[in-house]
Amino acid sequence: MGFAWAFAILWNLISIPSSVLAVRAALSEGNRAALIALLFPAVGIGLLAWAARATLRRRRYGTSVLELETLPAAIGHALEGTVRTPAELRPAEGFRVVLSCIRRVRTGSGRNRSTSESILWQEERRVPAGGLGVPIAFALPSDAVPADPGRGDERTLWRLELSAEVPGVDYVSRFEVPVFRTAASALPRTEAEQAVAAAGAVRSDYRQPPGSRIVASRTRRGTEVYFPAARNPGAAAGLTAFTLIWLGATWATIAFGAPLLFPIVFGAFGLLLLFLVLDQWLGVARVTADQTGVTAAKGWIVPRGERTVRAARSAEVKTKIGSQAGRTVYYDLVIVTAAGKRVTLAGGIADKREAEWLAATVLSAIRAS
């Protein structure tokens, strides 16, 4: 909440006076296109709304408490506990619980200091509502990166986040949790921990999310998975909006006679953003698998340039984090041949369970008798 207010106030203190002066000067010269500079105060209003929403959430929900049964949680075992909410919440869709392993990097110094976070691993659960306690249980992979307790410019941390859609302001709480590699990491999982891991595995009766547009089917060529265009419209729309603002800023550097370096740098990055936007809206892929291997084709609107990977029954089909937008990650489908060669087949899968199910579907086609 404090960060939201600080950032919103700083943005508005800078953007409002400078935008008003720029527009006034431009209009005096008859350049009405300079009104595009008003986009920056508009963003400032959105930031103020964000800060106000954070304040309302704080006043309504106060502080939640995480009670851990595993302290610390050991790599290769499980993280279990209960989140105590300050009020009894019964969201219709339950609680969305996300555990993430994050690499945080700080760069620069002083006022130019910035922080970026990349998600190394993430798991999600949907927990039904029930009283003041929300049970938490996650199986931790044996190859996960442990938390780094240091406070340097680079560190790894584990974050647990709960959210729920309720009338008014939605509930959100976040915790940094202790996940380390301990002596217990070398020991096998207990029966209870194996049950936690089994609960997170893809079920044999798995059904794709209702909003998914990815289609898996059987054809004469084998098992086919088709990844249509605009399969993640929310991410595409967000990137499009950001690109339009960026291109507007690029135009402003030209209209107001900024040094040549600024339009060149802004324009080059704007072209990259434009390419990514087109890929989000138009990019398609098709993956076909049978006993001989996997064929993948990618393109815009129509899949082109098929690439075939010959794979024996010992090959593996896995998922990995391919891209990230905020706290949302998108998964790639990857085949690993017996020789250790890794080839990315397709990407942009928003749901981890769906990505794992697709990987299992392609692998089953390869290993079919």
Coordinates of C-alpha atoms in Angstrom, one line a residue, residues 16-139:
I16 CA 1.0 16.5 -14.6
P17 CA 3.1 19.7 -14.6
S18 CA 5.3 18.6 -17.5
S19 CA 2.3 17.4 -19.6
V20 CA 0.4 20.6 -19.0
L21 CA 3.3 22.8 -20.0
A22 CA 4.1 20.6 -23.1
V23 CA 0.5 20.7 -24.3
R24 CA 0.1 24.5 -23.7
A25 CA 3.3 25.2 -25.6
A26 CA 2.3 22.9 -28.5
L27 CA -1.2 24.3 -28.8
S28 CA 0.1 27.8 -28.9
E29 CA 1.9 26.7 -32.1
G30 CA -1.2 25.0 -33.4
N31 CA 0.1 21.4 -32.9
R32 CA -3.0 19.6 -31.6
A33 CA -1.4 16.2 -31.9
A34 CA 0.5 17.2 -28.8
L35 CA -2.6 16.3 -26.8
I36 CA -1.2 12.7 -26.8
A37 CA 1.0 13.9 -23.9
L38 CA -2.2 13.8 -21.7
L39 CA -1.8 10.0 -21.7
F40 CA 0.7 10.3 -18.9
P41 CA -1.7 12.1 -16.4
A42 CA -4.3 9.5 -17.4
V43 CA -1.9 6.8 -16.3
G44 CA -1.4 8.8 -13.1
I45 CA -5.2 8.7 -12.4
G46 CA -5.1 4.9 -12.8
L47 CA -2.2 4.7 -10.4
L48 CA -4.1 6.7 -7.8
A49 CA -7.1 4.3 -8.2
W50 CA -4.7 1.4 -7.6
A51 CA -3.3 3.0 -4.4
A52 CA -6.9 3.7 -3.2
R53 CA -7.9 0.1 -3.8
A54 CA -4.8 -1.2 -1.9
T55 CA -5.9 1.1 1.0
L56 CA -9.5 -0.3 1.0
R57 CA -8.1 -3.8 1.0
R58 CA -5.9 -3.1 3.9
R59 CA -8.7 -1.6 5.9
R60 CA -11.1 -4.4 5.2
Y61 CA -8.9 -7.4 5.7
G62 CA -6.1 -6.2 7.9
T63 CA -3.3 -8.7 8.4
S64 CA -3.4 -12.4 7.6
V65 CA -1.1 -14.9 9.4
L66 CA 0.5 -18.0 7.9
E67 CA 1.1 -20.9 10.4
L68 CA 3.6 -23.3 9.0
E69 CA 3.7 -27.0 9.9
T70 CA 7.0 -27.4 8.0
L71 CA 9.6 -25.0 9.3
P72 CA 11.6 -24.7 7.2
A73 CA 10.2 -26.5 4.2
A74 CA 12.8 -28.9 2.8
I75 CA 13.5 -29.1 -0.9
G76 CA 12.2 -32.5 -2.2
H77 CA 9.5 -32.7 0.5
A78 CA 6.5 -30.4 1.1
L79 CA 5.4 -27.0 2.4
E80 CA 2.3 -27.3 4.5
G81 CA 0.4 -24.9 6.8
T82 CA -2.7 -22.8 7.3
V83 CA -3.4 -19.2 6.5
R84 CA -5.5 -17.5 9.1
T85 CA -7.7 -14.7 7.6
P86 CA -8.9 -11.9 9.9
A87 CA -12.5 -12.4 8.7
E88 CA -14.5 -15.4 7.6
L89 CA -14.4 -15.4 3.8
R90 CA -16.5 -17.7 1.7
P91 CA -15.6 -16.9 -2.0
A92 CA -17.8 -18.8 -4.4
E93 CA -14.8 -20.0 -6.4
G94 CA -12.6 -20.7 -3.4
F95 CA -9.1 -19.4 -2.8
R96 CA -6.4 -19.3 -5.5
V97 CA -3.1 -20.3 -3.8
V98 CA 0.1 -19.8 -5.7
L99 CA 3.6 -20.8 -4.6
S100 CA 6.5 -19.3 -6.6
C101 CA 10.3 -19.5 -6.6
I102 CA 11.6 -16.1 -7.6
R103 CA 14.9 -14.7 -8.7
R104 CA 15.2 -11.1 -7.7
V105 CA 17.9 -8.8 -9.2
R106 CA 18.6 -5.2 -8.3
T107 CA 20.5 -3.0 -10.7
G108 CA 21.7 0.6 -10.7
S109 CA 22.2 2.8 -7.7
G110 CA 20.6 5.7 -6.0
R111 CA 17.5 7.1 -7.8
N112 CA 18.3 4.9 -10.8
R113 CA 18.0 1.7 -8.8
S114 CA 15.5 -0.8 -10.2
T115 CA 14.4 -4.3 -9.2
S116 CA 13.3 -7.1 -11.5
E117 CA 11.8 -10.5 -10.6
S118 CA 11.8 -13.7 -12.7
I119 CA 9.8 -16.8 -11.8
L120 CA 11.9 -19.9 -11.8
W121 CA 9.1 -22.3 -10.7
Q122 CA 5.5 -22.0 -9.9
E123 CA 2.6 -24.1 -8.7
E124 CA -1.0 -23.3 -8.2
R125 CA -3.9 -24.8 -6.2
R126 CA -7.6 -23.9 -5.9
V127 CA -8.7 -24.4 -2.2
P128 CA -12.4 -24.4 -1.2
A129 CA -13.6 -21.8 1.3
G130 CA -14.1 -23.0 4.8
G131 CA -14.0 -20.9 8.0
L132 CA -11.0 -18.7 9.1
G133 CA -8.3 -21.2 8.0
V134 CA -7.1 -21.9 4.4
P135 CA -5.0 -25.1 4.3
I136 CA -1.8 -25.0 2.3
A137 CA 0.0 -28.0 0.9
F138 CA 2.6 -28.0 -1.9
A139 CA 5.1 -30.7 -3.0

